[in-house]
PDB file of C-alpha atoms in Angstrom:
ATOM      1  CA  MET A   1     122.165 106.675  93.693  1.00 85.00           C
ATOM      2  CA  ASN A   2     118.682 107.163  95.075  1.00 93.00           C
ATOM      3  CA  ASP A   3     116.105 105.019  93.266  1.00 96.00           C
ATOM      4  CA  ILE A   4     116.549 101.293  93.981  1.00 98.00           C
ATOM      5  CA  ALA A   5     114.670  98.377  92.468  1.00 97.00           C
ATOM      6  CA  PHE A   6     114.894  95.427  94.859  1.00 98.00           C
ATOM      7  CA  ALA A   7     114.126  91.901  93.664  1.00 97.00           C
ATOM      8  CA  GLY A   8     113.738  89.178  96.272  1.00 96.00           C
ATOM      9  CA  LEU A   9     111.857  90.170  99.428  1.00 96.00           C
ATOM     10  CA  GLY A  10     112.509  86.983 101.381  1.00 92.00           C
ATOM     11  CA  THR A  11     113.736  86.467 104.938  1.00 90.00           C
ATOM     12  CA  MET A  12     116.872  88.482 104.193  1.00 94.00           C
ATOM     13  CA  GLY A  13     115.718  90.651 101.313  1.00 96.00           C
ATOM     14  CA  LEU A  14     112.770  92.264 103.072  1.00 97.00           C
ATOM     15  CA  PRO A  15     114.746  93.549 106.084  1.00 97.00           C
ATOM     16  CA  MET A  16     117.468  94.726 103.704  1.00 97.00           C
ATOM     17  CA  ALA A  17     114.887  96.695 101.739  1.00 98.00           C
ATOM     18  CA  HIS A  18     113.579  98.158 105.012  1.00 97.00           C
ATOM     19  CA  ASN A  19     117.095  99.336 105.882  1.00 98.00           C
ATOM     20  CA  LEU A  20     117.401 101.062 102.516  1.00 98.00           C
ATOM     21  CA  LEU A  21     114.134 102.891 103.185  1.00 98.00           C
ATOM     22  CA  ARG A  22     115.371 103.960 106.628  1.00 97.00           C
ATOM     23  CA  ALA A  23     118.510 105.336 104.983  1.00 97.00           C
ATOM     24  CA  GLY A  24     116.411 107.518 102.681  1.00 97.00           C
ATOM     25  CA  PHE A  25     116.449 105.510  99.457  1.00 98.00           C
ATOM     26  CA  LYS A  26     113.368 105.082  97.308  1.00 97.00           C
ATOM     27  CA  VAL A  27     112.714 101.332  97.013  1.00 98.00           C
ATOM     28  CA  ARG A  28     110.508  99.523  94.508  1.00 97.00           C
ATOM     29  CA  GLY A  29     109.922  95.900  95.442  1.00 97.00           C
ATOM     30  CA  ILE A  30     109.884  93.038  92.962  1.00 96.00           C
ATOM     31  CA  ASP A  31     108.517  89.750  94.293  1.00 95.00           C
ATOM     32  CA  LEU A  32     105.764  87.204  93.724  1.00 92.00           C
ATOM     33  CA  ASN A  33     104.886  87.185  97.427  1.00 94.00           C
ATOM     34  CA  GLU A  34     101.995  89.577  98.042  1.00 94.00           C
ATOM     35  CA  THR A  35     102.565  89.535 101.808  1.00 96.00           C
ATOM     36  CA  ALA A  36     106.172  90.699 101.370  1.00 96.00           C
ATOM     37  CA  LEU A  37     105.114  93.459  98.972  1.00 96.00           C
ATOM     38  CA  THR A  38     102.458  94.640 101.415  1.00 96.00           C
ATOM     39  CA  ALA A  39     105.052  94.721 104.210  1.00 97.00           C
ATOM     40  CA  LEU A  40     107.358  96.795 102.004  1.00 97.00           C
ATOM     41  CA  GLU A  41     104.566  99.259 101.267  1.00 97.00           C
ATOM     42  CA  ALA A  42     103.807  99.552 104.985  1.00 97.00           C
ATOM     43  CA  ALA A  43     107.431 100.549 105.535  1.00 96.00           C
ATOM     44  CA  GLY A  44     107.273 103.260 102.863  1.00 96.00           C
ATOM     45  CA  GLY A  45     108.322 101.397  99.737  1.00 97.00           C
ATOM     46  CA  THR A  46     106.319 100.771  96.578  1.00 96.00           C
ATOM     47  CA  ARG A  47     105.478  97.588  94.747  1.00 95.00           C
ATOM     48  CA  ALA A  48     106.257  97.057  91.090  1.00 95.00           C
ATOM     49  CA  ALA A  49     103.611  95.459  88.895  1.00 91.00           C
ATOM     50  CA  SER A  50     106.404  93.622  87.082  1.00 93.00           C
ATOM     51  CA  ALA A  51     110.164  93.278  87.176  1.00 95.00           C
ATOM     52  CA  ALA A  52     110.458  95.449  84.077  1.00 95.00           C
ATOM     53  CA  GLU A  53     108.345  98.192  85.677  1.00 95.00           C
ATOM     54  CA  GLY A  54     110.430  98.032  88.841  1.00 95.00           C
ATOM     55  CA  ALA A  55     113.715  98.260  86.963  1.00 96.00           C
ATOM     56  CA  ARG A  56     112.657 101.078  84.648  1.00 95.00           C
ATOM     57  CA  GLY A  57     114.423 104.308  85.641  1.00 94.00           C
ATOM     58  CA  ALA A  58     116.149 102.749  88.665  1.00 96.00           C
ATOM     59  CA  ASP A  59     119.691 103.773  89.508  1.00 97.00           C
ATOM     60  CA  ALA A  60     120.365 100.190  90.601  1.00 97.00           C
ATOM     61  CA  LEU A  61     118.609  96.836  90.528  1.00 98.00           C
ATOM     62  CA  VAL A  62     119.527  94.760  93.581  1.00 98.00           C
ATOM     63  CA  LEU A  63     119.014  91.009  93.198  1.00 98.00           C
ATOM     64  CA  MET A  64     118.610  89.207  96.527  1.00 97.00           C
ATOM     65  CA  VAL A  65     117.075  86.095  95.031  1.00 95.00           C
ATOM     66  CA  VAL A  66     117.615  82.414  95.833  1.00 91.00           C
ATOM     67  CA  ASN A  67     120.076  81.459  93.111  1.00 92.00           C
ATOM     68  CA  ALA A  68     121.566  82.270  89.712  1.00 94.00           C
ATOM     69  CA  ALA A  69     118.576  80.800  87.865  1.00 94.00           C
ATOM     70  CA  GLN A  70     116.232  83.244  89.618  1.00 94.00           C
ATOM     71  CA  ALA A  71     118.597  86.130  88.866  1.00 96.00           C
ATOM     72  CA  GLU A  72     118.565  85.188  85.185  1.00 96.00           C
ATOM     73  CA  ALA A  73     114.776  84.878  85.226  1.00 95.00           C
ATOM     74  CA  VAL A  74     114.385  88.399  86.630  1.00 95.00           C
ATOM     75  CA  LEU A  75     116.952  89.973  84.330  1.00 95.00           C
ATOM     76  CA  PHE A  76     116.362  88.179  81.055  1.00 94.00           C
ATOM     77  CA  GLY A  77     113.034  86.387  81.377  1.00 91.00           C
ATOM     78  CA  THR A  78     110.976  89.432  82.346  1.00 87.00           C
ATOM     79  CA  ASP A  79     112.762  92.129  80.314  1.00 87.00           C
ATOM     80  CA  ALA A  80     113.931  93.895  83.470  1.00 94.00           C
ATOM     81  CA  LEU A  81     117.405  94.385  82.016  1.00 95.00           C
ATOM     82  CA  ALA A  82     115.984  95.765  78.779  1.00 93.00           C
ATOM     83  CA  ALA A  83     113.960  98.275  80.802  1.00 95.00           C
ATOM     84  CA  MET A  84     116.972  99.671  82.661  1.00 95.00           C
ATOM     85  CA  SER A  85     118.664 102.914  81.676  1.00 94.00           C
ATOM     86  CA  PRO A  86     122.129 102.681  80.116  1.00 95.00           C
ATOM     87  CA  GLY A  87     124.774 102.854  82.836  1.00 96.00           C
ATOM     88  CA  ALA A  88     122.464 101.716  85.635  1.00 97.00           C
ATOM     89  CA  ILE A  89     123.933  99.122  87.990  1.00 98.00           C
ATOM     90  CA  VAL A  90     122.812  95.529  88.378  1.00 98.00           C
ATOM     91  CA  CYS A  91     123.949  94.322  91.809  1.00 98.00           C
ATOM     92  CA  LEU A  92     123.759  90.568  92.400  1.00 98.00           C
ATOM     93  CA  MET A  93     123.839  89.912  96.165  1.00 97.00           C
ATOM     94  CA  ALA A  94     122.685  86.282  96.197  1.00 94.00           C
ATOM     95  CA  THR A  95     125.096  83.385  96.748  1.00 92.00           C
ATOM     96  CA  CYS A  96     125.782  81.993  93.264  1.00 94.00           C
ATOM     97  CA  PRO A  97     128.522  79.961  91.539  1.00 94.00           C
ATOM     98  CA  PRO A  98     131.374  82.218  90.364  1.00 94.00           C
ATOM     99  CA  GLY A  99     131.107  80.976  86.788  1.00 93.00           C
ATOM    100  CA  ALA A 100     127.390  81.727  86.640  1.00 95.00           C
ATOM    101  CA  VAL A 101     128.012  85.225  88.037  1.00 96.00           C
ATOM    102  CA  ALA A 102     130.616  85.915  85.354  1.00 96.00           C
ATOM    103  CA  ARG A 103     128.228  84.790  82.614  1.00 96.00           C
ATOM    104  CA  ILE A 104     125.398  86.967  83.950  1.00 97.00           C
ATOM    105  CA  ALA A 105     127.771  89.943  84.191  1.00 97.00           C
ATOM    106  CA  GLU A 106     128.786  89.506  80.555  1.00 97.00           C
ATOM    107  CA  ARG A 107     125.187  89.676  79.384  1.00 96.00           C
ATOM    108  CA  VAL A 108     124.470  92.695  81.601  1.00 97.00           C
ATOM    109  CA  THR A 109     127.443  94.691  80.326  1.00 97.00           C
ATOM    110  CA  GLU A 110     126.648  93.764  76.723  1.00 96.00           C
ATOM    111  CA  ALA A 111     123.237  95.387  77.302  1.00 96.00           C
ATOM    112  CA  GLY A 112     124.904  98.654  78.351  1.00 96.00           C
ATOM    113  CA  CYS A 113     124.488  98.372  82.114  1.00 97.00           C
ATOM    114  CA  ARG A 114     127.083  98.039  84.851  1.00 98.00           C
ATOM    115  CA  PHE A 115     127.484  95.006  87.106  1.00 98.00           C
ATOM    116  CA  ILE A 116     128.539  94.487  90.712  1.00 98.00           C
ATOM    117  CA  ASP A 117     129.017  91.004  92.155  1.00 97.00           C
ATOM    118  CA  ALA A 118     128.284  91.466  95.878  1.00 97.00           C
ATOM    119  CA  PRO A 119     127.260  88.403  97.907  1.00 97.00           C
ATOM    120  CA  VAL A 120     126.601  88.884 101.602  1.00 96.00           C
ATOM    121  CA  SER A 121     127.266  87.061 104.850  1.00 92.00           C
ATOM    122  CA  GLY A 122     125.507  87.500 108.170  1.00 90.00           C
ATOM    123  CA  GLY A 123     122.169  85.761 107.778  1.00 86.00           C
ATOM    124  CA  THR A 124     118.766  87.080 108.732  1.00 88.00           C
ATOM    125  CA  ALA A 125     120.110  88.666 111.923  1.00 89.00           C
ATOM    126  CA  GLY A 126     122.692  90.673 109.972  1.00 93.00           C
ATOM    127  CA  ALA A 127     120.142  91.657 107.335  1.00 95.00           C
ATOM    128  CA  THR A 128     117.780  92.945 110.025  1.00 95.00           C
ATOM    129  CA  ALA A 129     120.462  94.800 111.982  1.00 96.00           C
ATOM    130  CA  GLY A 130     122.104  96.268 108.882  1.00 96.00           C
ATOM    131  CA  SER A 131     125.355  94.608 109.905  1.00 97.00           C
ATOM    132  CA  LEU A 132     125.995  92.352 106.914  1.00 97.00           C
ATOM    133  CA  THR A 133     129.421  91.607 105.516  1.00 97.00           C
ATOM    134  CA  ILE A 134     129.337  92.582 101.832  1.00 98.00           C
ATOM    135  CA  ILE A 135     131.941  91.102  99.491  1.00 98.00           C
ATOM    136  CA  ALA A 136     131.921  93.156  96.293  1.00 98.00           C
ATOM    137  CA  ALA A 137     133.701  92.810  92.975  1.00 98.00           C
ATOM    138  CA  GLY A 138     133.402  95.133  90.003  1.00 97.00           C
ATOM    139  CA  ALA A 139     134.914  98.257  88.507  1.00 97.00           C
ATOM    140  CA  ALA A 140     136.173 100.662  91.167  1.00 97.00           C
ATOM    141  CA  GLU A 141     133.999 103.523  89.911  1.00 97.00           C
ATOM    142  CA  ASP A 142     130.880 101.321  90.032  1.00 97.00           C
ATOM    143  CA  TYR A 143     131.732 100.188  93.544  1.00 98.00           C
ATOM    144  CA  ALA A 144     132.107 103.835  94.601  1.00 97.00           C
ATOM    145  CA  ARG A 145     128.686 104.662  93.125  1.00 97.00           C
ATOM    146  CA  ILE A 146     126.863 101.863  94.911  1.00 97.00           C
ATOM    147  CA  ARG A 147     128.784 102.025  98.182  1.00 98.00           C
ATOM    148  CA  PRO A 148     126.091 104.219  99.858  1.00 97.00           C
ATOM    149  CA  VAL A 149     123.649 101.363  99.283  1.00 98.00           C
ATOM    150  CA  PHE A 150     126.073  98.923 100.899  1.00 98.00           C
ATOM    151  CA  GLU A 151     126.592 101.284 103.845  1.00 98.00           C
ATOM    152  CA  ALA A 152     122.849 101.108 104.541  1.00 98.00           C
ATOM    153  CA  LEU A 153     122.945  97.322 104.516  1.00 98.00           C
ATOM    154  CA  GLY A 154     126.203  96.287 106.146  1.00 97.00           C
ATOM    155  CA  GLN A 155     129.061  97.149 108.451  1.00 96.00           C
ATOM    156  CA  ARG A 156     131.949  95.201 106.911  1.00 97.00           C
ATOM    157  CA  LEU A 157     132.356  96.254 103.284  1.00 98.00           C
ATOM    158  CA  PHE A 158     135.062  94.780 101.076  1.00 98.00           C
ATOM    159  CA  HIS A 159     136.007  95.481  97.461  1.00 98.00           C
ATOM    160  CA  VAL A 160     137.833  92.265  96.569  1.00 97.00           C
ATOM    161  CA  GLY A 161     138.495  92.809  92.870  1.00 96.00           C
ATOM    162  CA  GLU A 162     137.318  94.321  89.612  1.00 96.00           C
ATOM    163  CA  ARG A 163     136.209  91.109  87.902  1.00 95.00           C
ATOM    164  CA  ALA A 164     132.722  89.647  88.283  1.00 95.00           C
ATOM    165  CA  GLY A 165     132.916  86.294  90.019  1.00 94.00           C
ATOM    166  CA  GLN A 166     135.643  87.300  92.455  1.00 96.00           C
ATOM    167  CA  GLY A 167     133.111  88.287  95.108  1.00 97.00           C
ATOM    168  CA  ALA A 168     131.249  85.024  94.532  1.00 96.00           C
ATOM    169  CA  THR A 169     134.518  83.110  94.920  1.00 96.00           C
ATOM    170  CA  VAL A 170     135.228  84.688  98.312  1.00 96.00           C
ATOM    171  CA  LYS A 171     131.661  83.885  99.452  1.00 95.00           C
ATOM    172  CA  THR A 172     132.098  80.334  98.175  1.00 96.00           C
ATOM    173  CA  VAL A 173     135.245  79.909 100.283  1.00 96.00           C
ATOM    174  CA  ASN A 174     133.338  81.286 103.277  1.00 94.00           C
ATOM    175  CA  GLN A 175     130.546  78.759 102.802  1.00 95.00           C
ATOM    176  CA  LEU A 176     133.036  75.924 102.353  1.00 97.00           C
ATOM    177  CA  LEU A 177     134.548  76.718 105.740  1.00 97.00           C
ATOM    178  CA  CYS A 178     131.177  77.204 107.438  1.00 96.00           C
ATOM    179  CA  GLY A 179     129.697  73.971 106.129  1.00 97.00           C
ATOM    180  CA  VAL A 180     132.757  71.894 106.934  1.00 98.00           C
ATOM    181  CA  HIS A 181     133.036  73.421 110.419  1.00 97.00           C
ATOM    182  CA  ILE A 182     129.404  72.560 111.225  1.00 98.00           C
ATOM    183  CA  ALA A 183     129.800  69.013 109.945  1.00 98.00           C
ATOM    184  CA  VAL A 184     133.024  68.380 111.840  1.00 97.00           C
ATOM    185  CA  VAL A 185     131.511  69.647 115.101  1.00 97.00           C
ATOM    186  CA  ALA A 186     128.681  67.159 114.569  1.00 97.00           C
ATOM    187  CA  GLU A 187     131.216  64.400 113.891  1.00 97.00           C
ATOM    188  CA  ALA A 188     133.133  65.161 117.089  1.00 96.00           C
ATOM    189  CA  PHE A 189     129.921  65.171 119.123  1.00 96.00           C
ATOM    190  CA  ALA A 190     128.848  61.904 117.489  1.00 96.00           C
ATOM    191  CA  LEU A 191     132.050  60.163 118.578  1.00 96.00           C
ATOM    192  CA  ALA A 192     131.617  61.362 122.156  1.00 96.00           C
ATOM    193  CA  ALA A 193     127.938  60.373 122.171  1.00 95.00           C
ATOM    194  CA  LYS A 194     128.798  56.876 120.945  1.00 95.00           C
ATOM    195  CA  VAL A 195     130.845  56.179 124.069  1.00 95.00           C
ATOM    196  CA  GLY A 196     128.446  57.926 126.441  1.00 94.00           C
ATOM    197  CA  VAL A 197     130.298  61.179 127.150  1.00 95.00           C
ATOM    198  CA  ASP A 198     128.039  63.989 128.398  1.00 95.00           C
ATOM    199  CA  LEU A 199     127.856  66.379 125.438  1.00 95.00           C
ATOM    200  CA  ASP A 200     127.107  69.423 127.607  1.00 96.00           C
ATOM    201  CA  ILE A 201     130.393  68.868 129.442  1.00 96.00           C
ATOM    202  CA  LEU A 202     132.190  68.162 126.159  1.00 96.00           C
ATOM    203  CA  LEU A 203     130.942  71.462 124.737  1.00 96.00           C
ATOM    204  CA  GLU A 204     132.140  73.357 127.797  1.00 96.00           C
ATOM    205  CA  ILE A 205     135.592  71.774 127.572  1.00 96.00           C
ATOM    206  CA  MET A 206     136.014  72.195 123.807  1.00 95.00           C
ATOM    207  CA  GLY A 207     134.671  75.753 123.877  1.00 94.00           C
ATOM    208  CA  GLY A 208     137.585  76.793 126.071  1.00 94.00           C
ATOM    209  CA  SER A 209     140.287  74.792 124.324  1.00 95.00           C
ATOM    210  CA  SER A 210     142.390  75.198 121.210  1.00 95.00           C
ATOM    211  CA  ALA A 211     139.702  73.185 119.377  1.00 94.00           C
ATOM    212  CA  ALA A 212     137.199  76.025 119.799  1.00 94.00           C
ATOM    213  CA  SER A 213     135.706  77.777 116.790  1.00 94.00           C
ATOM    214  CA  TRP A 214     132.910  80.260 116.165  1.00 93.00           C
ATOM    215  CA  MET A 215     130.777  77.484 114.702  1.00 95.00           C
ATOM    216  CA  LEU A 216     131.386  75.239 117.723  1.00 96.00           C
ATOM    217  CA  LYS A 217     130.235  77.964 120.092  1.00 96.00           C
ATOM    218  CA  ASP A 218     127.234  78.944 117.937  1.00 95.00           C
ATOM    219  CA  ARG A 219     125.997  75.623 116.533  1.00 96.00           C
ATOM    220  CA  GLY A 220     127.263  73.336 119.309  1.00 97.00           C
ATOM    221  CA  PRO A 221     124.554  74.271 121.846  1.00 97.00           C
ATOM    222  CA  ARG A 222     121.860  73.876 119.191  1.00 97.00           C
ATOM    223  CA  MET A 223     123.138  70.401 118.337  1.00 97.00           C
ATOM    224  CA  LEU A 224     122.228  69.406 121.889  1.00 96.00           C
ATOM    225  CA  GLN A 225     118.605  70.489 121.362  1.00 95.00           C
ATOM    226  CA  ASN A 226     116.060  68.210 119.733  1.00 91.00           C
ATOM    227  CA  ASP A 227     114.393  70.924 117.662  1.00 93.00           C
ATOM    228  CA  PRO A 228     116.196  74.273 117.927  1.00 95.00           C
ATOM    229  CA  GLU A 229     114.939  77.509 116.432  1.00 92.00           C
ATOM    230  CA  VAL A 230     116.054  77.744 112.812  1.00 90.00           C
ATOM    231  CA  SER A 231     118.836  80.256 112.263  1.00 85.00           C
ATOM    232  CA  SER A 232     119.990  78.811 108.937  1.00 89.00           C
ATOM    233  CA  ALA A 233     118.414  75.700 107.419  1.00 93.00           C
ATOM    234  CA  VAL A 234     120.040  72.425 106.402  1.00 97.00           C
ATOM    235  CA  ASP A 235     118.924  73.069 102.823  1.00 96.00           C
ATOM    236  CA  ILE A 236     120.956  76.281 102.719  1.00 93.00           C
ATOM    237  CA  PHE A 237     124.113  74.217 103.014  1.00 96.00           C
ATOM    238  CA  VAL A 238     122.833  71.615 100.571  1.00 97.00           C
ATOM    239  CA  LYS A 239     122.688  74.519  98.103  1.00 94.00           C
ATOM    240  CA  ASP A 240     125.822  76.362  99.174  1.00 94.00           C
ATOM    241  CA  LEU A 241     128.104  73.334  99.393  1.00 97.00           C
ATOM    242  CA  GLY A 242     126.759  72.355  95.975  1.00 96.00           C
ATOM    243  CA  ILE A 243     127.979  75.750  94.765  1.00 94.00           C
ATOM    244  CA  VAL A 244     131.345  75.078  96.428  1.00 96.00           C
ATOM    245  CA  LEU A 245     131.698  71.807  94.534  1.00 97.00           C
ATOM    246  CA  GLU A 246     130.630  73.432  91.258  1.00 94.00           C
ATOM    247  CA  ALA A 247     133.272  76.132  91.765  1.00 94.00           C
ATOM    248  CA  GLY A 248     135.811  73.405  92.450  1.00 95.00           C
ATOM    249  CA  ARG A 249     134.944  71.632  89.198  1.00 94.00           C
ATOM    250  CA  GLU A 250     135.220  74.862  87.215  1.00 91.00           C
ATOM    251  CA  ALA A 251     138.630  75.615  88.773  1.00 91.00           C
ATOM    252  CA  GLN A 252     139.714  71.942  88.601  1.00 95.00           C
ATOM    253  CA  ALA A 253     140.380  72.063  92.341  1.00 96.00           C
ATOM    254  CA  ALA A 254     139.871  68.928  94.439  1.00 97.00           C
ATOM    255  CA  LEU A 255     137.610  69.578  97.459  1.00 98.00           C
ATOM    256  CA  PRO A 256     137.150  66.156  99.111  1.00 98.00           C
ATOM    257  CA  ILE A 257     136.282  67.408 102.613  1.00 98.00           C
ATOM    258  CA  ALA A 258     133.633  69.769 101.241  1.00 98.00           C
ATOM    259  CA  ALA A 259     132.198  66.858  99.239  1.00 98.00           C
ATOM    260  CA  VAL A 260     131.799  64.708 102.355  1.00 98.00           C
ATOM    261  CA  ALA A 261     130.169  67.576 104.276  1.00 98.00           C
ATOM    262  CA  HIS A 262     127.777  68.103 101.377  1.00 98.00           C
ATOM    263  CA  GLN A 263     126.748  64.446 101.480  1.00 98.00           C
ATOM    264  CA  LEU A 264     125.929  64.702 105.188  1.00 98.00           C
ATOM    265  CA  PHE A 265     123.722  67.764 104.709  1.00 98.00           C
ATOM    266  CA  LEU A 266     122.141  66.076 101.685  1.00 98.00           C
ATOM    267  CA  ALA A 267     121.398  62.940 103.729  1.00 97.00           C
ATOM    268  CA  THR A 268     119.732  65.060 106.422  1.00 98.00           C
ATOM    269  CA  SER A 269     117.608  66.834 103.829  1.00 98.00           C
ATOM    270  CA  GLY A 270     116.798  63.552 102.136  1.00 97.00           C
ATOM    271  CA  ARG A 271     115.145  62.297 105.311  1.00 96.00           C
ATOM    272  CA  GLY A 272     112.746  65.242 105.151  1.00 96.00           C
ATOM    273  CA  GLU A 273     114.696  67.467 107.557  1.00 97.00           C
ATOM    274  CA  GLY A 274     115.926  70.093 105.120  1.00 97.00           C
ATOM    275  CA  ARG A 275     114.066  72.910 106.873  1.00 95.00           C
ATOM    276  CA  ALA A 276     115.574  72.079 110.257  1.00 97.00           C
ATOM    277  CA  ASP A 277     118.368  74.246 111.660  1.00 96.00           C
ATOM    278  CA  ASP A 278     121.671  73.425 109.959  1.00 97.00           C
ATOM    279  CA  SER A 279     123.073  72.255 113.306  1.00 97.00           C
ATOM    280  CA  GLN A 280     120.786  69.242 112.886  1.00 98.00           C
ATOM    281  CA  VAL A 281     123.173  67.709 110.387  1.00 98.00           C
ATOM    282  CA  ILE A 282     124.162  65.884 113.583  1.00 97.00           C
ATOM    283  CA  ARG A 283     121.028  63.760 113.064  1.00 97.00           C
ATOM    284  CA  SER A 284     122.776  62.066 110.127  1.00 97.00           C
ATOM    285  CA  TYR A 285     125.617  61.073 112.448  1.00 96.00           C
ATOM    286  CA  HIS A 286     123.165  59.776 115.025  1.00 94.00           C
ATOM    287  CA  ALA A 287     121.487  57.753 112.289  1.00 95.00           C
ATOM    288  CA  LEU A 288     124.818  56.329 111.123  1.00 94.00           C
ATOM    289  CA  ASN A 289     126.013  55.495 114.643  1.00 93.00           C
ATOM    290  CA  GLY A 290     122.759  54.456 116.280  1.00 91.00           C
ATOM    291  CA  THR A 291     123.066  56.980 119.071  1.00 88.00           C
ATOM    292  CA  ARG A 292     119.911  59.112 119.155  1.00 73.00           C
TER     293      ARG A 292
END
């Protein structure tokens, strides 16, 4: 496992590709963004003229794209899969619905390649530091082959099952909890704001009580800022909670709290604030309650 084709050189993908180069892998970048490809070349990687050229001869094709539709476009719309050698690994690391992941995996294996479902958690900071959590599902022998790649990208590596879609399911549960936690922190702050409680004091009290959570401590301070630096955007949770609800429909599992959280992020995005930090879902509560 030495020659890696990497599709998706965005805010997470580019630093991930840099970490692979630092670990000694050969990396060919696949992206439409010329600036990202130039940055990869400056770090020692090479650019592919097309997805098919990038995938040809690669030991693994890593897909760090936006969604399942982009993964399908790279694999099937550009002949990248057809260009891969039999037995090469397709590794989907984007957050996608479990059902979509399973369908992509079926087409990949029918073409004679191997498939690993490996979404990540940790955001841009984790991608840059090489400290991502990687949640992988696939055959044990395929996981063993690609593990050196994961070791260059993350610190917490988990093999959660041998069936494609299981990794995506674990990531979906993670995003359900994250999105709901952010929304409920905003709701608690909105109640306090409505009756004039100082939110800085509230945050200090709650942060040291049994009500504390990682999201409270991380997003809470940013909710008190008018325009905080963007760590993760509102639109990320519009997408990810949409995936949660899609997974719920496929499994026939009722997810009413996730549905409400999704509506709040959607309302924030609908007002033109989708690129704001996800903590700013609190603006929807302020709009509902007439606070600020």
